[in-house]
Short mmCIF file of C-alpha atoms in Angstrom, two decimals:
data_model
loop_
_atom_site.label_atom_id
_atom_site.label_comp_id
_atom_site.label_asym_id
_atom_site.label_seq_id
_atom_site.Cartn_x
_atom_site.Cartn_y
_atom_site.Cartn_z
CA UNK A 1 45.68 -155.51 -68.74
CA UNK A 2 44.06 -152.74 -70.53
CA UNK A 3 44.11 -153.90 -74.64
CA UNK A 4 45.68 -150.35 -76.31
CA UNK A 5 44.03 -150.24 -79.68
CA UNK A 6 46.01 -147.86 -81.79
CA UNK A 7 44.97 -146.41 -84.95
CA UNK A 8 48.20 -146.77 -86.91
CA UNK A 9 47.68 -150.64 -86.57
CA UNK A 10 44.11 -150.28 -87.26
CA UNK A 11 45.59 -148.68 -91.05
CA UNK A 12 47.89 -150.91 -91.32
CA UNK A 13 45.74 -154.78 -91.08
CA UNK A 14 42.52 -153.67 -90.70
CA UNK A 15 42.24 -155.21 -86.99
CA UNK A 16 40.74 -153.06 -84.18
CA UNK A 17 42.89 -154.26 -81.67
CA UNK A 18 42.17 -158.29 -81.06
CA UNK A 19 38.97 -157.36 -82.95
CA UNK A 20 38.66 -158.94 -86.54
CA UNK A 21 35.72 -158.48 -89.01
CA UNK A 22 33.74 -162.06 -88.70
CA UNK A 23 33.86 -161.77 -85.16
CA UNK A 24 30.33 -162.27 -83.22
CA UNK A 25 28.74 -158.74 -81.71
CA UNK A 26 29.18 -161.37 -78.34
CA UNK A 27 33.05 -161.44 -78.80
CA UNK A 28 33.67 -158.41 -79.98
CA UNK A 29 31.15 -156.75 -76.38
CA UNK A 30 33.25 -159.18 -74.36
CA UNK A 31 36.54 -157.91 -75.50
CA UNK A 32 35.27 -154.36 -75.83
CA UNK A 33 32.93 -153.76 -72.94
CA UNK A 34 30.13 -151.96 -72.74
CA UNK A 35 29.70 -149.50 -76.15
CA UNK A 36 28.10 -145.57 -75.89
CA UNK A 37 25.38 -146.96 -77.91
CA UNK A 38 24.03 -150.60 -79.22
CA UNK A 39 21.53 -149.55 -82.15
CA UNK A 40 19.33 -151.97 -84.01
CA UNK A 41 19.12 -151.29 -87.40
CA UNK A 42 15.89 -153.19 -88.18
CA UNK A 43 16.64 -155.84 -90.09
CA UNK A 44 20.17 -154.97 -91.71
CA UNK A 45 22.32 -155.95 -88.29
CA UNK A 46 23.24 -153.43 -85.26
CA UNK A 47 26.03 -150.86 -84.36
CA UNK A 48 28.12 -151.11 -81.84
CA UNK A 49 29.52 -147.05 -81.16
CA UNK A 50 32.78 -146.41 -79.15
CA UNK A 51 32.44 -142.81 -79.10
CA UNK A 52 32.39 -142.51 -83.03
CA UNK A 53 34.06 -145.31 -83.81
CA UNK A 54 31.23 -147.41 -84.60
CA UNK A 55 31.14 -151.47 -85.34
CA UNK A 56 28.88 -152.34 -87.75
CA UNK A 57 27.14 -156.03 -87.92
CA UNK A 58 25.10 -158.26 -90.25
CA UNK A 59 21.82 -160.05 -88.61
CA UNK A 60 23.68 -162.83 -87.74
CA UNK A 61 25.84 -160.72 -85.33
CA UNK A 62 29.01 -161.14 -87.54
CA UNK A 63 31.02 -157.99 -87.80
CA UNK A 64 30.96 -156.59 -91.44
CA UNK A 65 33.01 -153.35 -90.98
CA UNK A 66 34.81 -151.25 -88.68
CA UNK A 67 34.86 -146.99 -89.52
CA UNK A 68 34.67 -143.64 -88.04
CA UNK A 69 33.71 -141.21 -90.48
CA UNK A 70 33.02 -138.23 -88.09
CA UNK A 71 36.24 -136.88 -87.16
CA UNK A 72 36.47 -133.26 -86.12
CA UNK A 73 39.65 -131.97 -84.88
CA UNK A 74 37.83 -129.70 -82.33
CA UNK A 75 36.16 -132.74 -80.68
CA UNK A 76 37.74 -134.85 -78.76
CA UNK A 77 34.80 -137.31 -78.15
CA UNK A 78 35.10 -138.27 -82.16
CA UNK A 79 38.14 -139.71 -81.99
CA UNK A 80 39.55 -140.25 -78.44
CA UNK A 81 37.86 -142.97 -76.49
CA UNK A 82 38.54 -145.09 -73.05
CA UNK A 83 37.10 -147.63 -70.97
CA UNK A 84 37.52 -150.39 -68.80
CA UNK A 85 38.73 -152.73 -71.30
CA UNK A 86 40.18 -150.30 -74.23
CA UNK A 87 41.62 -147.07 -74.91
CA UNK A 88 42.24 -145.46 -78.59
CA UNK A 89 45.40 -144.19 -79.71
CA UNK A 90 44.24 -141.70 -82.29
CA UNK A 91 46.87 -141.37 -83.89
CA UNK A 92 46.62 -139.12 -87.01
CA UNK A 93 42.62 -138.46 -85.53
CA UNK A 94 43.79 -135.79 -83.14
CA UNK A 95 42.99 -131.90 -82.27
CA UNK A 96 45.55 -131.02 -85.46
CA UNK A 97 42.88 -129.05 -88.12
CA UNK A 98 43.05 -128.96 -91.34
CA UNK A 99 44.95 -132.11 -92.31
CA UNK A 100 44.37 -133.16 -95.67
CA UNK A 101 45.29 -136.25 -98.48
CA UNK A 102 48.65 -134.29 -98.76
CA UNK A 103 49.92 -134.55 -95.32
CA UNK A 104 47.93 -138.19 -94.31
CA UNK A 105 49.41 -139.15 -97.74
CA UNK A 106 53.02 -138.14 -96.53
CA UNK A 107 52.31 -139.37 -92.98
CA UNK A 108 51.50 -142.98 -94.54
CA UNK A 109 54.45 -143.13 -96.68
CA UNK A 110 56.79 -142.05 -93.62
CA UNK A 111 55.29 -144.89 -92.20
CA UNK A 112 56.23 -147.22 -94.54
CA UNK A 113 52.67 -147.61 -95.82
CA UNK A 114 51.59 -148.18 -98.90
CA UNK A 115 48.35 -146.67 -100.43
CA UNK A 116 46.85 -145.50 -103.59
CA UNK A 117 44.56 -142.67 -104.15
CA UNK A 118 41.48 -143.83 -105.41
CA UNK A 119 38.11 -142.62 -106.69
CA UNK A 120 35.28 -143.38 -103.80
CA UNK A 121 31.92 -142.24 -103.88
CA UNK A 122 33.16 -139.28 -106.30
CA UNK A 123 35.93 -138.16 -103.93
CA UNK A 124 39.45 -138.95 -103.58
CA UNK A 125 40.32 -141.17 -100.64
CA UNK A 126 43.99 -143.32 -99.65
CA UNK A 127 43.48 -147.02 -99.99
CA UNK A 128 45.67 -148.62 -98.11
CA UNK A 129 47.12 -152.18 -99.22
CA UNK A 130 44.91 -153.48 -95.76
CA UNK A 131 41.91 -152.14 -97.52
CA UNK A 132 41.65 -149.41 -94.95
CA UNK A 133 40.21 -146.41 -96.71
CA UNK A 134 41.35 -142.76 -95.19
CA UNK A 135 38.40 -140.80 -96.10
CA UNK A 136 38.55 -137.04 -96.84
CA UNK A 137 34.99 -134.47 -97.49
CA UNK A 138 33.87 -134.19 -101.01
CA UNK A 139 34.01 -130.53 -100.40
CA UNK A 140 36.84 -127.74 -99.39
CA UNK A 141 36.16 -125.34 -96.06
CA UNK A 142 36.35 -121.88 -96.19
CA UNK A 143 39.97 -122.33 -96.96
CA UNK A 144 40.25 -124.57 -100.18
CA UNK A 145 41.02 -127.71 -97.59
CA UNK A 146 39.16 -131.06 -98.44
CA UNK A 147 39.45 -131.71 -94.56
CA UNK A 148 40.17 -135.55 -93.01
CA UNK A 149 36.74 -137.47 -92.30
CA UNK A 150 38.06 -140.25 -90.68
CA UNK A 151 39.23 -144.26 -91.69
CA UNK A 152 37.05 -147.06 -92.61
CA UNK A 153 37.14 -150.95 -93.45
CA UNK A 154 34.68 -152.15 -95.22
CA UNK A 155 35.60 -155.64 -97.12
#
């Protein structure tokens, strides 16, 4: 049976699916399939990409974090993704433009997830109590909006 990973569950523990962090780049392929893309980093570890959601690993082939930080609303391929094994349920990462830490912020707590906004890299992002970081741009568009980026785990 085809595993359903679903963004909303990915927010909420941190788990991509089955997939923990500290699982080897061997388990994670195996429960994954095939990736778009297996790049060596040259001595830091490898990525594993799922169209953008990409699977970062350590040079022992340990996964170290989990994030897709190029989310765009008009693009399908950045946030929707299916194979043999997997498919994403965006979620929130869909064709909706615009969306901001207002609404995720009011999408979370309707939810019944709890988060803080928190400084990150000089921006404001939603941590959630998983450690799952919703990441907005450092900068507004054209309309004052400092647009969605995309969620990452990095602990």
């Amino acid at each position: 049976m085809k595993m359903i990973i679903r963004i909303l569950d990915f927010i909420k523990t941190g788990r991509f699916g089955s997939v923990e962090i500290g699982m080897s780049k061997a388990k994670v392929l195996e429960m994954l399939g095939p990736p778009d893309d297996d790049t060596d980093l040259d001595g830091p570890g490898s990525i594993l990409l799922y169209a953008w959601y990409e699977l970062f690993f350590d040079p022992d082939g340990i996964l170290k974090s989990i994030q897709n930080d190029n989310y765009n609303p008009k693009d399908t391929g950045t946030y929707f993704f299916e194979n043999e094994k997997f498919s994403i349920d965006p979620w929130f990462l869909n064709e909706v433009q615009e969306q901001n830490i207002e609404n995720i912020s009011r999408l979370l707590s309707d939810n019944g997830i709890k988060f803080e906004i928190v400084d990150y890299y000089g921006r404001n992002v939603l941590k959630v109590n998983s450690g799952v970081i919703v990441d907005f741009d450092e900068d507004e568009n054209e309309n004052g909006i400092k647009e969605l980026m995309g969620v990452r785990y990095w602990p």
